[in-house]
Amino acid sequence: MNTEVKSEVLKVLEGRHAVKQYQAGHKMPKADLEQLLKSTSQAPSSWNLQHWKLLVIEDQAQKEKLLPIAYGQKQIVESSVVIAILGDLEANKNTERVFGPAVEAGHMPKELYDTLAAQIEGAYQYPQVARDEAIRNASLAAMQLMIAAKALGYDTCPMGGYDAGKFVEAFNVPARYVPVMLISVGLAASPARSAGRLPLDQISISNTF
């Protein structure tokens, strides 16, 4: 990575802050939304199972429906789009779709596929593993989404403050998926205030405690 690209990446990371006030009424162009979702889909995941589903809420009526579920947070209705990050509790069902083409193309030996499939199915016998993987990997996608949005000129706010049960009911979320967070995306109405961060010597430990 050359110095110029490295500098731009770091600027995007440093410039990302939670924004709660947006330019109401702005509609995100379809090309931007598609790029945002595509970039999000490139997040890393365990076994490459891509343990996420992205529920894109851009219709204003749907955002109004979501508003009370998210305890009246105005960014729900003022942002261009709200994306619900859902974790896939049955991501093991993606195994064939993920690895099948590689086996058919001769890029992955059938023996390796069988070993991976058995390993995945073994892990998914345990509901806690499935839930942990769903939340962990969906969270990676969520962070990827926020960074991609900033690179595209948008701001975001991750939200855990909502009634997950009511969200599932109101938006007909299948039992396969667990709500992880909501992310509002839009054009900031005013510059975000940089939040303080703890110094490195308080958040990092060298080698062992």
mmCIF file with all atom_site columns, N, CA and C in Angstrom, residues 2 14 20 57 64 69 84 87 98 107 112 117 127 134 139 142 173-175 179 188 199 206:
data_model
loop_
_atom_site.group_PDB
_atom_site.id
_atom_site.type_symbol
_atom_site.label_atom_id
_atom_site.label_alt_id
_atom_site.label_comp_id
_atom_site.label_asym_id
_atom_site.label_entity_id
_atom_site.label_seq_id
_atom_site.pdbx_PDB_ins_code
_atom_site.Cartn_x
_atom_site.Cartn_y
_atom_site.Cartn_z
_atom_site.occupancy
_atom_site.B_iso_or_equiv
_atom_site.pdbx_formal_charge
_atom_site.auth_seq_id
_atom_site.auth_comp_id
_atom_site.auth_asym_id
_atom_site.auth_atom_id
_atom_site.pdbx_PDB_model_num
ATOM 1  N N  . ASN A 1 2   ? 0.673   2.122   -0.985 1.00 0.00 ? 2   ASN A N  1
ATOM 2  C CA . ASN A 1 2   ? 1.518   3.299   -1.035 1.00 0.00 ? 2   ASN A CA 1
ATOM 3  C C  . ASN A 1 2   ? 1.108   4.306   0.041  1.00 0.00 ? 2   ASN A C  1
ATOM 4  N N  . GLU A 1 14  ? -10.226 7.828   11.023 1.00 0.00 ? 14  GLU A N  1
ATOM 5  C CA . GLU A 1 14  ? -10.215 8.886   12.036 1.00 0.00 ? 14  GLU A CA 1
ATOM 6  C C  . GLU A 1 14  ? -11.422 9.805   11.910 1.00 0.00 ? 14  GLU A C  1
ATOM 7  N N  . LYS A 1 20  ? -25.945 11.906  14.674 1.00 0.00 ? 20  LYS A N  1
ATOM 8  C CA . LYS A 1 20  ? -27.352 11.705  14.994 1.00 0.00 ? 20  LYS A CA 1
ATOM 9  C C  . LYS A 1 20  ? -28.274 12.739  14.351 1.00 0.00 ? 20  LYS A C  1
ATOM 10 N N  . ILE A 1 57  ? -33.823 -0.273  5.086  1.00 0.00 ? 57  ILE A N  1
ATOM 11 C CA . ILE A 1 57  ? -35.072 0.449   5.329  1.00 0.00 ? 57  ILE A CA 1
ATOM 12 C C  . ILE A 1 57  ? -34.907 1.879   4.820  1.00 0.00 ? 57  ILE A C  1
ATOM 13 N N  . GLU A 1 64  ? -40.858 5.505   9.698  1.00 0.00 ? 64  GLU A N  1
ATOM 14 C CA . GLU A 1 64  ? -41.799 6.002   10.705 1.00 0.00 ? 64  GLU A CA 1
ATOM 15 C C  . GLU A 1 64  ? -42.296 4.857   11.586 1.00 0.00 ? 64  GLU A C  1
ATOM 16 N N  . ILE A 1 69  ? -40.163 1.959   17.810 1.00 0.00 ? 69  ILE A N  1
ATOM 17 C CA . ILE A 1 69  ? -39.436 0.749   18.198 1.00 0.00 ? 69  ILE A CA 1
ATOM 18 C C  . ILE A 1 69  ? -38.016 1.114   18.629 1.00 0.00 ? 69  ILE A C  1
ATOM 19 N N  . ALA A 1 84  ? -30.607 -2.456  9.061  1.00 0.00 ? 84  ALA A N  1
ATOM 20 C CA . ALA A 1 84  ? -30.612 -3.364  10.204 1.00 0.00 ? 84  ALA A CA 1
ATOM 21 C C  . ALA A 1 84  ? -29.632 -4.494  9.914  1.00 0.00 ? 84  ALA A C  1
ATOM 22 N N  . GLY A 1 87  ? -27.780 -11.087 12.310 1.00 0.00 ? 87  GLY A N  1
ATOM 23 C CA . GLY A 1 87  ? -26.847 -12.201 12.322 1.00 0.00 ? 87  GLY A CA 1
ATOM 24 C C  . GLY A 1 87  ? -27.557 -13.493 11.940 1.00 0.00 ? 87  GLY A C  1
ATOM 25 N N  . VAL A 1 98  ? -21.308 -21.349 -0.703 1.00 0.00 ? 98  VAL A N  1
ATOM 26 C CA . VAL A 1 98  ? -20.015 -20.677 -0.609 1.00 0.00 ? 98  VAL A CA 1
ATOM 27 C C  . VAL A 1 98  ? -18.904 -21.489 -1.273 1.00 0.00 ? 98  VAL A C  1
ATOM 28 N N  . HIS A 1 107 ? -11.055 -25.734 -7.983 1.00 0.00 ? 107 HIS A N  1
ATOM 29 C CA . HIS A 1 107 ? -10.167 -24.925 -7.145 1.00 0.00 ? 107 HIS A CA 1
ATOM 30 C C  . HIS A 1 107 ? -10.057 -25.462 -5.720 1.00 0.00 ? 107 HIS A C  1
ATOM 31 N N  . LEU A 1 112 ? -11.238 -31.693 0.850  1.00 0.00 ? 112 LEU A N  1
ATOM 32 C CA . LEU A 1 112 ? -11.154 -30.514 1.707  1.00 0.00 ? 112 LEU A CA 1
ATOM 33 C C  . LEU A 1 112 ? -12.548 -29.967 2.000  1.00 0.00 ? 112 LEU A C  1
ATOM 34 N N  . ALA A 1 117 ? -17.020 -28.970 5.648  1.00 0.00 ? 117 ALA A N  1
ATOM 35 C CA . ALA A 1 117 ? -18.453 -29.120 5.889  1.00 0.00 ? 117 ALA A CA 1
ATOM 36 C C  . ALA A 1 117 ? -18.717 -29.857 7.200  1.00 0.00 ? 117 ALA A C  1
ATOM 37 N N  . PRO A 1 127 ? -26.087 -24.389 19.905 1.00 0.00 ? 127 PRO A N  1
ATOM 38 C CA . PRO A 1 127 ? -26.780 -23.119 19.681 1.00 0.00 ? 127 PRO A CA 1
ATOM 39 C C  . PRO A 1 127 ? -25.971 -21.899 20.100 1.00 0.00 ? 127 PRO A C  1
ATOM 40 N N  . ALA A 1 134 ? -22.946 -15.657 14.787 1.00 0.00 ? 134 ALA A N  1
ATOM 41 C CA . ALA A 1 134 ? -23.853 -14.724 14.115 1.00 0.00 ? 134 ALA A CA 1
ATOM 42 C C  . ALA A 1 134 ? -23.573 -13.294 14.536 1.00 0.00 ? 134 ALA A C  1
ATOM 43 N N  . SER A 1 139 ? -21.208 -8.236  13.276 1.00 0.00 ? 139 SER A N  1
ATOM 44 C CA . SER A 1 139 ? -20.592 -7.015  13.785 1.00 0.00 ? 139 SER A CA 1
ATOM 45 C C  . SER A 1 139 ? -19.421 -6.579  12.905 1.00 0.00 ? 139 SER A C  1
ATOM 46 N N  . ALA A 1 142 ? -20.988 -4.823  10.132 1.00 0.00 ? 142 ALA A N  1
ATOM 47 C CA . ALA A 1 142 ? -21.470 -3.511  10.556 1.00 0.00 ? 142 ALA A CA 1
ATOM 48 C C  . ALA A 1 142 ? -20.349 -2.475  10.533 1.00 0.00 ? 142 ALA A C  1
ATOM 49 N N  . VAL A 1 173 ? -39.115 -10.519 10.683 1.00 0.00 ? 173 VAL A N  1
ATOM 50 C CA . VAL A 1 173 ? -37.785 -11.126 10.617 1.00 0.00 ? 173 VAL A CA 1
ATOM 51 C C  . VAL A 1 173 ? -37.889 -12.624 10.905 1.00 0.00 ? 173 VAL A C  1
ATOM 52 N N  . PRO A 1 174 ? -37.426 -13.476 10.005 1.00 0.00 ? 174 PRO A N  1
ATOM 53 C CA . PRO A 1 174 ? -37.482 -14.930 10.234 1.00 0.00 ? 174 PRO A CA 1
ATOM 54 C C  . PRO A 1 174 ? -36.658 -15.329 11.464 1.00 0.00 ? 174 PRO A C  1
ATOM 55 N N  . ALA A 1 175 ? -37.026 -16.448 12.067 1.00 0.00 ? 175 ALA A N  1
ATOM 56 C CA . ALA A 1 175 ? -36.348 -16.931 13.275 1.00 0.00 ? 175 ALA A CA 1
ATOM 57 C C  . ALA A 1 175 ? -34.873 -17.229 13.017 1.00 0.00 ? 175 ALA A C  1
ATOM 58 N N  . PRO A 1 179 ? -31.407 -9.885  15.462 1.00 0.00 ? 179 PRO A N  1
ATOM 59 C CA . PRO A 1 179 ? -31.029 -8.480  15.299 1.00 0.00 ? 179 PRO A CA 1
ATOM 60 C C  . PRO A 1 179 ? -29.755 -8.174  16.077 1.00 0.00 ? 179 PRO A C  1
ATOM 61 N N  . ALA A 1 188 ? -24.619 14.358  7.119  1.00 0.00 ? 188 ALA A N  1
ATOM 62 C CA . ALA A 1 188 ? -24.658 15.046  8.402  1.00 0.00 ? 188 ALA A CA 1
ATOM 63 C C  . ALA A 1 188 ? -25.216 16.456  8.248  1.00 0.00 ? 188 ALA A C  1
ATOM 64 N N  . PRO A 1 199 ? -6.336  6.669   26.444 1.00 0.00 ? 199 PRO A N  1
ATOM 65 C CA . PRO A 1 199 ? -4.970  6.511   25.924 1.00 0.00 ? 199 PRO A CA 1
ATOM 66 C C  . PRO A 1 199 ? -4.622  5.043   25.724 1.00 0.00 ? 199 PRO A C  1
ATOM 67 N N  . SER A 1 206 ? 0.778   -5.508  26.637 1.00 0.00 ? 206 SER A N  1
ATOM 68 C CA . SER A 1 206 ? 1.808   -6.166  25.842 1.00 0.00 ? 206 SER A CA 1
ATOM 69 C C  . SER A 1 206 ? 2.015   -7.615  26.301 1.00 0.00 ? 206 SER A C  1
#
